[in-house]
Short mmCIF file of C-alpha atoms in Angstrom, two decimals:
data_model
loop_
_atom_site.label_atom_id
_atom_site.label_comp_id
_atom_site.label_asym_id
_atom_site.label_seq_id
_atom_site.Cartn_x
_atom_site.Cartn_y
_atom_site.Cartn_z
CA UNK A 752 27.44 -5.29 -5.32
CA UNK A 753 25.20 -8.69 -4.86
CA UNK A 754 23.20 -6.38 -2.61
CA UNK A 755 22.75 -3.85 -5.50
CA UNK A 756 22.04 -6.48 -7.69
CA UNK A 757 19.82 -8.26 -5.98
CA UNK A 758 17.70 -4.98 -4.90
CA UNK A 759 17.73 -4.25 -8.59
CA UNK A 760 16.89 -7.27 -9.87
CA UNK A 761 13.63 -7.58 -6.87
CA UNK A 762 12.55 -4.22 -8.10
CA UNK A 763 11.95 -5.29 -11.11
CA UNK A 764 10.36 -8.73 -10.14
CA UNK A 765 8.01 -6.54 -8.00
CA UNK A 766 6.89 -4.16 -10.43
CA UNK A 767 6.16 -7.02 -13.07
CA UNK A 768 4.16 -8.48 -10.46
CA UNK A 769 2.48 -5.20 -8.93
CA UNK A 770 1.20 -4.84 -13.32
CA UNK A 771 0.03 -8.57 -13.54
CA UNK A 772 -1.77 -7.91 -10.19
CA UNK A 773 -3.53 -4.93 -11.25
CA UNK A 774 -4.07 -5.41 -14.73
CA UNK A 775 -4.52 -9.23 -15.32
CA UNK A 776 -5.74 -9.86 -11.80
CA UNK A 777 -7.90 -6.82 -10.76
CA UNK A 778 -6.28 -7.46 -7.28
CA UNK A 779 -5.88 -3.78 -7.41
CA UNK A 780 -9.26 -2.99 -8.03
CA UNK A 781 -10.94 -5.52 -4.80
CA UNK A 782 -13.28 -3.53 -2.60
CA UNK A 783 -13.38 -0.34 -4.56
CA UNK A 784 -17.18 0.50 -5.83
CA UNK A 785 -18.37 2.60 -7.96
CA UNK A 786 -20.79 5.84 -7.02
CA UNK A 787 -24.97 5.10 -7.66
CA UNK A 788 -24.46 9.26 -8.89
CA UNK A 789 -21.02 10.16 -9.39
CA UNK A 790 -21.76 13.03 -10.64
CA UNK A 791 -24.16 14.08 -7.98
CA UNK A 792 -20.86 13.11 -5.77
CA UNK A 793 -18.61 15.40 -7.64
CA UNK A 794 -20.62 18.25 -7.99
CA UNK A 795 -21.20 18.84 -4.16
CA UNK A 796 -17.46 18.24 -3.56
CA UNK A 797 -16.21 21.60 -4.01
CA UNK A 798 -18.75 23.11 -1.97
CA UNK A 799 -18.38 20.67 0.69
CA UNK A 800 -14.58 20.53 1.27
CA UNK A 801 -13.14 23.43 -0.98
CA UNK A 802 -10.34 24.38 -2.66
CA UNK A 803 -7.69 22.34 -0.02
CA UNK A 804 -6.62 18.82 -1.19
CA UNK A 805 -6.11 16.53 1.51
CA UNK A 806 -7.44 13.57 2.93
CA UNK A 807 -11.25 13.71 4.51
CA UNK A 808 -13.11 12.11 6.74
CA UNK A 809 -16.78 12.03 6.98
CA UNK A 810 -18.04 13.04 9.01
CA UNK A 811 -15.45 14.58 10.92
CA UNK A 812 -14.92 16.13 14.24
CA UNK A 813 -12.06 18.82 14.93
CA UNK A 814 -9.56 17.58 17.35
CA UNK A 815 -9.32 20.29 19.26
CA UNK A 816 -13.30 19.70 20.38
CA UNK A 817 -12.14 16.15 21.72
CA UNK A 818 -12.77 17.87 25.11
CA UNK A 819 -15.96 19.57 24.71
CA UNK A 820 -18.01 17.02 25.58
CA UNK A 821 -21.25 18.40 23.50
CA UNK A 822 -19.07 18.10 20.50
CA UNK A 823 -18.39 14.96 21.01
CA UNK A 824 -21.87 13.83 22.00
CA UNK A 825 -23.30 15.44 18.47
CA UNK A 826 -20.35 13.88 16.69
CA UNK A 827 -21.13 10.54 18.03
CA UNK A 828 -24.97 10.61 17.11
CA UNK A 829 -24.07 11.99 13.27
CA UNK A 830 -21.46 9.12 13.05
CA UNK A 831 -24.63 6.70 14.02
CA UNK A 832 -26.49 8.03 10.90
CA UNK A 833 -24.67 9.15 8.65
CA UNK A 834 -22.84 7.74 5.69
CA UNK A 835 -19.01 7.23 6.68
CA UNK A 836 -16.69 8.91 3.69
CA UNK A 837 -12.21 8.23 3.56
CA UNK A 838 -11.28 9.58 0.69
CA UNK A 839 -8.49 12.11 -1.26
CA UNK A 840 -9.54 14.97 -2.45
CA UNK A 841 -7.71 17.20 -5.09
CA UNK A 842 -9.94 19.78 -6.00
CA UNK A 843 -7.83 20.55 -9.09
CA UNK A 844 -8.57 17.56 -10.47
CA UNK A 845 -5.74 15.23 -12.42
CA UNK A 846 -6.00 13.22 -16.02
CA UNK A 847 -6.42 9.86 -13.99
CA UNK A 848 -5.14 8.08 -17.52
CA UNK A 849 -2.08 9.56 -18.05
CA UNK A 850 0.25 7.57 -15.31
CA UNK A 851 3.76 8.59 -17.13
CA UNK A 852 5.01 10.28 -13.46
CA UNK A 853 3.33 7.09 -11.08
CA UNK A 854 5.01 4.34 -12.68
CA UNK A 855 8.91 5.85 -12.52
CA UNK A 856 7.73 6.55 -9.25
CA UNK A 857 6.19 2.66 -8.78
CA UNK A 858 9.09 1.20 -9.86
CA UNK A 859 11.69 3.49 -7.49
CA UNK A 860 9.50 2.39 -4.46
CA UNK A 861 9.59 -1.05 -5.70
CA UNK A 862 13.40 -0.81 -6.01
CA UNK A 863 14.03 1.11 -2.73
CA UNK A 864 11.83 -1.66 -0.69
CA UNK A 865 14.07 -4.54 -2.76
CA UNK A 866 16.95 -2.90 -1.50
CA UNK A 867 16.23 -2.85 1.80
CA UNK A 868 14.77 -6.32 2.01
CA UNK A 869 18.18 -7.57 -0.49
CA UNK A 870 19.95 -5.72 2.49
CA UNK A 871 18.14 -7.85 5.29
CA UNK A 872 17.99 -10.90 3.82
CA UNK A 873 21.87 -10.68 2.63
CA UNK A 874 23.61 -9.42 5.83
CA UNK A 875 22.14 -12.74 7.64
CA UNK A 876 24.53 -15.44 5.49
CA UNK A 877 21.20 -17.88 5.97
CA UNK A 878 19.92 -20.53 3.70
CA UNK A 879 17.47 -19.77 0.74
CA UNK A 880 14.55 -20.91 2.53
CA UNK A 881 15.43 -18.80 6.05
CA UNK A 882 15.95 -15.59 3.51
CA UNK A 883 12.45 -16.33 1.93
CA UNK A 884 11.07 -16.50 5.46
CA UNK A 885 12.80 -13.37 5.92
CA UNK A 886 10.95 -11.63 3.02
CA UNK A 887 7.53 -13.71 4.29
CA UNK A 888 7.79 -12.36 7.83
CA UNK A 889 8.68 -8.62 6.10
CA UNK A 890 5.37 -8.85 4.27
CA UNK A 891 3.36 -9.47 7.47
CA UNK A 892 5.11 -6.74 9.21
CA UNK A 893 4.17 -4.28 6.83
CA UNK A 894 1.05 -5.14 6.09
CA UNK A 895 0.36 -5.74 10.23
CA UNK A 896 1.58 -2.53 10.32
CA UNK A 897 -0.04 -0.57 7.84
CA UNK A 898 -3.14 -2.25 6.05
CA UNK A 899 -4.40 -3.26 9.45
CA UNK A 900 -4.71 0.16 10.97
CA UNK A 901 -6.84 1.22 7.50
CA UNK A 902 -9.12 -1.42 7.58
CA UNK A 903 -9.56 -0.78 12.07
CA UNK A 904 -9.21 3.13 12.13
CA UNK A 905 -10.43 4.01 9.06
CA UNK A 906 -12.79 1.07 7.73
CA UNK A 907 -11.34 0.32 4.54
CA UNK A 908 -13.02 -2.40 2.98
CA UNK A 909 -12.13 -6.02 4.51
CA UNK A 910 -12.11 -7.30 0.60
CA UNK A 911 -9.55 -4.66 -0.16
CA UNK A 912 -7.37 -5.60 2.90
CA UNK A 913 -7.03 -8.98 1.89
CA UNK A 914 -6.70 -8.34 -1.56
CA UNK A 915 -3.52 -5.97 -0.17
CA UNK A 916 -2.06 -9.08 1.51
CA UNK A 917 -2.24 -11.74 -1.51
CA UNK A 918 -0.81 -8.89 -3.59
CA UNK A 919 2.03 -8.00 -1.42
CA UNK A 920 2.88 -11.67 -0.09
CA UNK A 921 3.04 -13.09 -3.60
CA UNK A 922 5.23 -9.90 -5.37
CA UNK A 923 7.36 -10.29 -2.33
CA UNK A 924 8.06 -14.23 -2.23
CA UNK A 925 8.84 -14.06 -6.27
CA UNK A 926 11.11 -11.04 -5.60
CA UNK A 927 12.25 -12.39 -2.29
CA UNK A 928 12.87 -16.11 -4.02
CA UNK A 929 14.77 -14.04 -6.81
CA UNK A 930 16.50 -12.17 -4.58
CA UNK A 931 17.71 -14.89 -2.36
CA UNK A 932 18.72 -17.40 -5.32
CA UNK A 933 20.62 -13.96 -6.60
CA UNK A 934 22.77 -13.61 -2.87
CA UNK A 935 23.00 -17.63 -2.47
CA UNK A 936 24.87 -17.59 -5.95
CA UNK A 937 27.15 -15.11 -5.32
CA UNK A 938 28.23 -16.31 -2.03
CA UNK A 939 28.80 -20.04 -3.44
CA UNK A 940 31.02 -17.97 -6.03
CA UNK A 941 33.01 -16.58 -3.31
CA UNK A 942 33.26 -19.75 -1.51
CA UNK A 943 34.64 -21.84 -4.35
#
């Protein structure tokens, strides 16, 4: 149960945090620009991608012509000059102000990633420091592991990938320091 507790309690801590980061601290918002002509942008969006939401990249070349060598030739000289697009597309559109269905869904990822790091960090019977380390060395594994390959493969802003890290490292070491203090008590319970 000081597992449960403690996931519970971290989910909580980190979806506090993950609000004060966006909404106090804009960290949420680093890297992402506005459009010179937005609607200029919008209005060639259907005709350019259609009616199938997904994730684009401009300009694009179809994997299967990774062998023609013409096709890759042509692809390479557009990527030279052209503008470079990454973005999600839902041609339907959605009421980006109405967030009633991301934040349940916020705070259950929150949760579920406290419960897995309450999991780590409470098997190992270490000190409160070592299980702060712990949630530390999980925060550069993720973000190693995920923000990295955005910001090489897919050249999301460098701004935005550090503004990822400080957001991520901070939520996790309060959650993580909550977390551990949470699993340090109950064990000194059980040992008196």
């Amino acid at each position: 149960m000081r597992i449960l507790y403690a996931g519970l309690i971290g989910g909580i801590v980190m979806f506090v945090w993950g609000a004060i980061a966006h909404m106090a601290l804009g960290l949420g918002n680093v890297g992402i620009r506005q459009p010179a002509s937005e609607n200029a942008v919008l209005s060639s969006l259907r005709e350019g991608l259609g009616d199938q939401a997904g994730v684009y990249i401009l300009p694009s070349l179809d994997p299967h012509k990774m062998s023609d060598a013409t096709a890759v030739k042509a692809y390479s000289e557009k990527s030279k000059s052209s503008p470079y697009a990454w973005l999600v597309y839902l041609p339907q559109g959605d009421d980006l102000t109405q967030m009633g269905k991301q934040l349940p869904r916020q705070w259950a990822s929150d949760t579920l990633a406290a419960l897995a790091l309450a999991f780590v960090i409470g098997v190992a019977g270490l000190s409160f420091r070592r299980r702060l380390a712990m949630a530390a060395a999980a925060v550069m594994f993720a973000w190693l592991n995920l923000q990295i390959p955005y910001w090489n493969w897919y050249r999301f802003p460098l701004d935005f990938t550090w503004a990822s890290l400080v957001e991520q490292l901070v939520g996790w070491l309060l959650a993580g320091a909550v977390m551990a203090w949470w699993i340090g008590r109950q064990e000194r319970k059980l040992a008196s």
